[in-house]
Coordinates of C-alpha atoms (C1' of nucleotides) in Angstrom, one line a residue:
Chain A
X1 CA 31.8 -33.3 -5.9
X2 CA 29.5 -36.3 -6.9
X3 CA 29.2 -36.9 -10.3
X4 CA 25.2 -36.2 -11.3
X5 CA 25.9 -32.3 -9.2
X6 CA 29.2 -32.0 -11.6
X7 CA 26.9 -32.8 -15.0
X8 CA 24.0 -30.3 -14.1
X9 CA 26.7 -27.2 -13.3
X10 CA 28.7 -28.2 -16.7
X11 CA 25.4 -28.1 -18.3
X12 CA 24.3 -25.5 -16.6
X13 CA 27.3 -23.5 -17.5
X14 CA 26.9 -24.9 -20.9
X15 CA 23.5 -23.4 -21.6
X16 CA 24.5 -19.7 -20.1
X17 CA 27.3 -20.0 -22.3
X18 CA 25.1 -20.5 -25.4
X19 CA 22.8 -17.9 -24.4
X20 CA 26.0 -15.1 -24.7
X21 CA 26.9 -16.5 -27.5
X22 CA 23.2 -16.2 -28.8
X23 CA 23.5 -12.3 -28.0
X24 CA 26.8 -11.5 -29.6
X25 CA 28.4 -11.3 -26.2
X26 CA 31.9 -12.1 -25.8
X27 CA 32.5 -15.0 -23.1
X28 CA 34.3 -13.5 -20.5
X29 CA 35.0 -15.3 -16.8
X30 CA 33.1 -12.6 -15.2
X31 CA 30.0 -12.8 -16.7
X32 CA 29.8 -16.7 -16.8
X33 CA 30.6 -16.2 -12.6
X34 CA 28.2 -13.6 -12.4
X35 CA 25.4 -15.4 -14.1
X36 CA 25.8 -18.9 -12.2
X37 CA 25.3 -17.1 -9.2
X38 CA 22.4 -15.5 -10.4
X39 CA 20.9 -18.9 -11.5
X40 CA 21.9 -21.3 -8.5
X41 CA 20.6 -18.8 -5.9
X42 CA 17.0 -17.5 -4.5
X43 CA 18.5 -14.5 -3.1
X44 CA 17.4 -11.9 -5.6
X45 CA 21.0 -10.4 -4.9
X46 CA 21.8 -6.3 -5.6
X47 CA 25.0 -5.9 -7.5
X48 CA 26.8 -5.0 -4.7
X49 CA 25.8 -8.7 -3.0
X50 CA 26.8 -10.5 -5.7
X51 CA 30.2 -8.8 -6.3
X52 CA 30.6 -9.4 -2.7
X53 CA 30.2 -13.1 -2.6
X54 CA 32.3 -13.3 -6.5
X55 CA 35.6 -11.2 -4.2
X56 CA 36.5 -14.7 -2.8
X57 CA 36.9 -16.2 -5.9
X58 CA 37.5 -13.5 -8.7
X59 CA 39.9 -10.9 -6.9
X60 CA 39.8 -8.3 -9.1
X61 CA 36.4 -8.3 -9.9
X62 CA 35.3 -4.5 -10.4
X63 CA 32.1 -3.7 -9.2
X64 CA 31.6 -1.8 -12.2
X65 CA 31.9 -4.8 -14.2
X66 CA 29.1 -6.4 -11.6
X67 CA 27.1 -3.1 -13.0
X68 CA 27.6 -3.6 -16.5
X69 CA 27.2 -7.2 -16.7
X70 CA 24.0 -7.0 -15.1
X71 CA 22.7 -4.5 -17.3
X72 CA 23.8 -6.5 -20.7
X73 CA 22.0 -9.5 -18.9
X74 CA 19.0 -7.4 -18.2
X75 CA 18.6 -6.3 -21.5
X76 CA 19.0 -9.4 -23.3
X77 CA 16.3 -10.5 -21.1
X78 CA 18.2 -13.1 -19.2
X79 CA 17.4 -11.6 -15.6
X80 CA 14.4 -9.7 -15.0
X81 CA 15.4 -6.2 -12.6
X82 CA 13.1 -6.5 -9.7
X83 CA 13.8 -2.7 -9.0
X84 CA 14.9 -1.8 -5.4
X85 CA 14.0 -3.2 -2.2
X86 CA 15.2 -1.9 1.1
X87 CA 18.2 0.6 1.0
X88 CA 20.5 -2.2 -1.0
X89 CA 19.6 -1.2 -3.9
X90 CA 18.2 -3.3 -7.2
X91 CA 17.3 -6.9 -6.9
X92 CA 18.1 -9.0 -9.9
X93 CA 16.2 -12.4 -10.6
X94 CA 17.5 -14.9 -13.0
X95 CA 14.5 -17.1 -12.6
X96 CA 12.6 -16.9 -16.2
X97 CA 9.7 -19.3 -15.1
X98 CA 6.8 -17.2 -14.4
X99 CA 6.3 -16.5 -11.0
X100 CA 5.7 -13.9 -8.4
X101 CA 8.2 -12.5 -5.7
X102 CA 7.8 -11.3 -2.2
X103 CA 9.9 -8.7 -0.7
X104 CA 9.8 -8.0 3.0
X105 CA 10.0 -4.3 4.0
X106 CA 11.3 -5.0 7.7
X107 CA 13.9 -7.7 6.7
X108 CA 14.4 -7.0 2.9
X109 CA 14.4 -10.5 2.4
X110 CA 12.7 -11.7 -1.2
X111 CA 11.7 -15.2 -1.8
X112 CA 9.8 -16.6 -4.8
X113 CA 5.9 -17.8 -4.8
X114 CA 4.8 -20.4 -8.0
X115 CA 1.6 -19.4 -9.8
X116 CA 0.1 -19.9 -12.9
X117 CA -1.7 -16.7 -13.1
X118 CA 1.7 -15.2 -13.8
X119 CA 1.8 -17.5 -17.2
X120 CA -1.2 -15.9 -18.1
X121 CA -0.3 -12.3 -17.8
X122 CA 2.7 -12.8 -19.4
X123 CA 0.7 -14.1 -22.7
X124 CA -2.0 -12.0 -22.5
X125 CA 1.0 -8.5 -22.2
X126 CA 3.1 -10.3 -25.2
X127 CA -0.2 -10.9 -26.9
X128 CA -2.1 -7.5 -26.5
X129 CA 0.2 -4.6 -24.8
X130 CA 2.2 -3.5 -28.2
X131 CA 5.8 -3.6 -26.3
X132 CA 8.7 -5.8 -27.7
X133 CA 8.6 -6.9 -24.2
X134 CA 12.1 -7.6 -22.2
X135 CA 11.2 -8.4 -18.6
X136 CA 9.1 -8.1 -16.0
X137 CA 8.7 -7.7 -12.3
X138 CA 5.8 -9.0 -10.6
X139 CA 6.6 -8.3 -6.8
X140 CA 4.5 -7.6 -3.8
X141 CA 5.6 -6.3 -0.4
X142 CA 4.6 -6.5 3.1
X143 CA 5.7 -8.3 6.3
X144 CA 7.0 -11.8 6.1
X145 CA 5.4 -14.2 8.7
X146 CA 8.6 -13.9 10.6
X147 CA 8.9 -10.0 10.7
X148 CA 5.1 -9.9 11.6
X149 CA 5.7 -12.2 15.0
X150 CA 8.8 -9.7 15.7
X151 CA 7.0 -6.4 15.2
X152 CA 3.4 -7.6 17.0
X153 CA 6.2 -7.6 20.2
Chain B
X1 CA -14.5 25.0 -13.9
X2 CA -17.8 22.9 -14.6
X3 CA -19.8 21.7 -11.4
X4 CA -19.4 18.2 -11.9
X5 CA -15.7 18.3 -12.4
X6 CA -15.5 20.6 -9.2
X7 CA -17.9 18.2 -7.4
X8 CA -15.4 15.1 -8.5
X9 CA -12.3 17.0 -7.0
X10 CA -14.0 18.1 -4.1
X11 CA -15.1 14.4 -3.9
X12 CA -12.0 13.1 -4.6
X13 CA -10.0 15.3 -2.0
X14 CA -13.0 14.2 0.4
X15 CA -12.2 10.9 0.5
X16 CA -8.3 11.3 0.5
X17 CA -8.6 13.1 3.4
X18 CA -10.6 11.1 5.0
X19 CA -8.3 8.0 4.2
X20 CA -5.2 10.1 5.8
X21 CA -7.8 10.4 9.3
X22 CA -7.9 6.6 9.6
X23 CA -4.7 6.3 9.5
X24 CA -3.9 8.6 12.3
X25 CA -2.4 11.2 9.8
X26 CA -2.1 14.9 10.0
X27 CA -4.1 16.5 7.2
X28 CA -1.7 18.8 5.5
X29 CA -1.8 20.7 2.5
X30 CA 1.2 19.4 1.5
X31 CA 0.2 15.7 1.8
X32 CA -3.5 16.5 -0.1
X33 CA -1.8 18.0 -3.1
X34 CA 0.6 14.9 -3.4
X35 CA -2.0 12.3 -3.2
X36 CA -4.4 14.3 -5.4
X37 CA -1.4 15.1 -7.9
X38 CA -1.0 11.1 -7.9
X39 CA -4.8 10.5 -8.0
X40 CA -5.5 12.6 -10.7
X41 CA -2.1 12.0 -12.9
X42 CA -1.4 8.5 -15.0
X43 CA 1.8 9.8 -15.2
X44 CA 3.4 7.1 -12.6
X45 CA 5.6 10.2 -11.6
X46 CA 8.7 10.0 -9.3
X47 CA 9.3 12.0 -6.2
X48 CA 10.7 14.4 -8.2
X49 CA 8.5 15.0 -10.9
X50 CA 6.0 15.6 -8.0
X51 CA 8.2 17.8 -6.2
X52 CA 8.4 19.8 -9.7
X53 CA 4.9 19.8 -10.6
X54 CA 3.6 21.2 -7.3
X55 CA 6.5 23.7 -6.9
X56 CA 4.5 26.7 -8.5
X57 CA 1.5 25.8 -6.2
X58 CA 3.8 25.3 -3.0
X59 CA 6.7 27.6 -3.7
X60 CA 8.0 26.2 -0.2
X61 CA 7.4 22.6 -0.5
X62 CA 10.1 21.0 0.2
X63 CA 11.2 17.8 -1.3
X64 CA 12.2 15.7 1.9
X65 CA 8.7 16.3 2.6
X66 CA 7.3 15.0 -1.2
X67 CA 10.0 11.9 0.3
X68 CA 8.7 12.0 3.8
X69 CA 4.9 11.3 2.6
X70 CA 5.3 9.6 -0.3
X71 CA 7.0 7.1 2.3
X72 CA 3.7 7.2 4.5
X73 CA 1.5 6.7 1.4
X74 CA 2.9 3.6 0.7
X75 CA 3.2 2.3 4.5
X76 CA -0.4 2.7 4.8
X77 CA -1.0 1.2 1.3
X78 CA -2.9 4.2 -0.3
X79 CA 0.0 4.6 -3.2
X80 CA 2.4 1.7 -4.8
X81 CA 6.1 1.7 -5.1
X82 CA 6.8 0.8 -8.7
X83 CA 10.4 0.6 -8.1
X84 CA 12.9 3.0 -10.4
X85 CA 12.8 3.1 -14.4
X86 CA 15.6 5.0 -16.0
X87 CA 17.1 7.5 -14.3
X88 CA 14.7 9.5 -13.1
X89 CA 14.0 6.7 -9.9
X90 CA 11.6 5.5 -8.1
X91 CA 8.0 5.5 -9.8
X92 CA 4.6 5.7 -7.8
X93 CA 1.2 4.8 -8.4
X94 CA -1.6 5.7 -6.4
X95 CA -4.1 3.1 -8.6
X96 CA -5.3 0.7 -6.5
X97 CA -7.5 -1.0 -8.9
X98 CA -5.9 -4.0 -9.9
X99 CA -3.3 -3.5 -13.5
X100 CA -0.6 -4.0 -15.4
X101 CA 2.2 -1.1 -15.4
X102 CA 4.1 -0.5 -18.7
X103 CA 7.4 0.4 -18.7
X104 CA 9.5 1.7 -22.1
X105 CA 13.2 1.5 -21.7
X106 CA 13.7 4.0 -23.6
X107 CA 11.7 7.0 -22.8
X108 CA 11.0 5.8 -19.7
X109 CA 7.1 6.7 -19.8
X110 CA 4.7 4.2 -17.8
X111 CA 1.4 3.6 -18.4
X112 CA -1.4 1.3 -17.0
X113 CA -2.8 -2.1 -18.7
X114 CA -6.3 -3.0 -17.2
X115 CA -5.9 -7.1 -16.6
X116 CA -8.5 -9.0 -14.6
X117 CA -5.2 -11.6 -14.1
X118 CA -4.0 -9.2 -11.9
X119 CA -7.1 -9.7 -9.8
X120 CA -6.5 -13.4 -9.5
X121 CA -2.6 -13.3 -8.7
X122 CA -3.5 -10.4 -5.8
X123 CA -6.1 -12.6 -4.5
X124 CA -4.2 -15.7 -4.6
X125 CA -1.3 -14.4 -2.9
X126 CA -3.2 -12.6 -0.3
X127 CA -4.9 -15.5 1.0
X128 CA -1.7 -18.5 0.3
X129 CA 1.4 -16.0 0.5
X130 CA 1.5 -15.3 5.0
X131 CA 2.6 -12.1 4.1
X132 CA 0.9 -9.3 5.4
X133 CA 0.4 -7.3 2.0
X134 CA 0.9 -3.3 1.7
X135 CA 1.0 -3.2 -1.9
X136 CA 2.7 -4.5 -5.3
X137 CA 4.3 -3.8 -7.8
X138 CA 3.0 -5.3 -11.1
X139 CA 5.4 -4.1 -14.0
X140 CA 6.7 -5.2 -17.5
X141 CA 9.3 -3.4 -19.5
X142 CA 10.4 -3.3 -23.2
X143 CA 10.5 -0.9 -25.6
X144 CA 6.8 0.9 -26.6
X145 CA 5.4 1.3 -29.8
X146 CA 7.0 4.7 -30.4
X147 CA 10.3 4.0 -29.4
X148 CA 10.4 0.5 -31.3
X149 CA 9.8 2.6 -34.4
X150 CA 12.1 5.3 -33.5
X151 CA 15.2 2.4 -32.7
X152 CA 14.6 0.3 -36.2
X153 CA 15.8 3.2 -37.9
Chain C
dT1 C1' -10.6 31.4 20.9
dT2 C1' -6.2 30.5 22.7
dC3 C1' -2.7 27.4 24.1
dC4 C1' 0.0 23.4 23.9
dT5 C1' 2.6 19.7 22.0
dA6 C1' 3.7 16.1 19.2
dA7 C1' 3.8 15.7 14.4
dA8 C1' 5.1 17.6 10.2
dT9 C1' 7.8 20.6 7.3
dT10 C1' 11.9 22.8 5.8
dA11 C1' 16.7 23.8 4.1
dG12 C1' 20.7 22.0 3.7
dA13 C1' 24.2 18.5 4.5
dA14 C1' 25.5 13.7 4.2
dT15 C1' 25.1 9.1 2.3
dG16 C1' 25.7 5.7 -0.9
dA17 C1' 24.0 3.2 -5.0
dT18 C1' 24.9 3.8 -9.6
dT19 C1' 27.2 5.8 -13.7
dA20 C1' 31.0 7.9 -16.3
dT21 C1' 35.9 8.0 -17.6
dA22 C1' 40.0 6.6 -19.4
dA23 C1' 43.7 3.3 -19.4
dA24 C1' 44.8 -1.7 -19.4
dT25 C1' 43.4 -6.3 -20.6
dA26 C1' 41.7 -10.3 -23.1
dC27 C1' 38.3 -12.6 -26.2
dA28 C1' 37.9 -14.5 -30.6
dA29 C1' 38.3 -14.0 -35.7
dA30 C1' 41.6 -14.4 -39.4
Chain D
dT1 C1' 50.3 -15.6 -33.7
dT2 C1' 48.5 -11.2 -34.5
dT3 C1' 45.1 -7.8 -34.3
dG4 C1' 41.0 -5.1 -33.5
dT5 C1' 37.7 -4.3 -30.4
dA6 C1' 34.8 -5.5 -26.6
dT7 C1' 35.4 -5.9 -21.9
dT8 C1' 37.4 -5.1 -17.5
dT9 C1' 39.3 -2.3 -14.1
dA10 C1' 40.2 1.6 -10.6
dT11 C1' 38.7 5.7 -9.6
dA12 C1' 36.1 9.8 -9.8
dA13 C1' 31.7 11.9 -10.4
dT14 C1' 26.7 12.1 -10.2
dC15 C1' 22.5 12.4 -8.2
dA16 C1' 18.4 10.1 -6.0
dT17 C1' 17.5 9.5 -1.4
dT18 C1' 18.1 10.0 3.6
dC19 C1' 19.5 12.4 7.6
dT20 C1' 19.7 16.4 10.9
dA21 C1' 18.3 20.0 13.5
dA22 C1' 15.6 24.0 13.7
dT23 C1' 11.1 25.9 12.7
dT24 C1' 6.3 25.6 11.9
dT25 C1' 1.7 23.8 12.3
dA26 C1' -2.5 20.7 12.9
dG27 C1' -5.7 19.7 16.0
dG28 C1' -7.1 18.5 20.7
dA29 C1' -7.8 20.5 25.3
dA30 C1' -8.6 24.3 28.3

DNA sequence: TTCCTAAATTAGAATGATTATAAATACAAA
DNA sequence: TTTGTATTTATAATCATTCTAATTTAGGAA
């Protein structure tokens, strides 16, 4: 693994450590696996994807502790819950920049879409709504350009 | 009931129905009270809490049909799919004016934010995204005002 | 009107994501 | 180290949602 890749994952790991720590949370192996996946990948993965792709590496990994991990995270506002998409259940997003996502109802894929006007909600809810504010989900749904080509046929 | 409350509701179903014919949809009884229970509630309600609330009306309404429709409404983009808070599931919205949704953690109630942002972000991703857009679901969560009191205690 | 038929509704069973339980384990403070 | 407690684990239980097959009905045609 080149060197510069190595840095960003250590610091990466680094940072999601300090965030537990910042929470009171205890440092377990799980959590730091569960949360790396959550921040290196675009998936918007259900609980049950992620402890699927985590089996190869952490055996024993319960999918109850998938369950309760990502509700701690949740809740400390680390990863926004995207509610469900398709019949897989709850998408989770670790992505804290403000941004929209797009959930397709044929393939149940969800990908991300940069816009300001996200910012700009988020200050104006913090600002004016009243709530001690946690997360958010900003989602639309439809067809993907792929799925529209493959259901016009 | 007043005239011009009867004249709204008899409005209101007017056009409900008529948005059910364009779709190539049956008009039931069953599908008008659902939409007009959403249209007229800002109670976000799940499939449920429909199913509940219309039960005295339509002793024999069956809740795979309050499933079944709810599922049309939001294929043909007349009701949004808010995605579950708590336990009670899936939350739906027949607002199609463009808002915020407000979601308390703790007691779970939801309740609408008017935000001309939102206006921007659905136009924006309408005409950039390639998606062909049913609906959204625009949604923050945190504790409310109530239940921030009722926790610092 | 009456008839026809596909669409819709219904009751109940089945599915499967999520949550609860209780015992075993391991983080981290002293 | 030792220790207390948070966390993990396997498993069972829950319950929202979906499926199934039989019945009913909306609405167009005769």
């Amino acid at each position: 693994m080149d060197t510069k890749l190595t840095q960003t994952l250590e610091n990466s790991s680094l940072s999601l450590a300090q965030a537990l720590k910042r929470a009171g949370l205890r440092l377990t192996p799980q959590r730091l696996a569960i949360l790396r996946l959550l921040a290196d990948s675009r998936e918007h993965p259900s609980a049950q994807m992620i402890h699927h792709a985590l089996l190869a590496e952490y055996p024993s990994l319960s999918l109850a502790t998938v369950y309760n991990t990502l509700e701690t995270l949740v809740e400390i506002g680390l990863v926004n819950d995207l509610g469900s998409v398709g019949p897989e259940g709850v998408r989770y997003d670790a992505d804290a920049t403000p941004h929209v996502n797009l959930a397709c109802t044929r393939c149940h894929r969800v990908i991300d879409l940069p816009s300001h006007h996200v910012r700009h909600l988020e200050e104006e809810i913090a600002a004016q709504s009243g709530y001690a504010i946690k997360g958010g989900r900003v989602l639309y749904y439809g067809l993907c350009p792929e799925c529209q080509k493959a259901t016009s046929q």
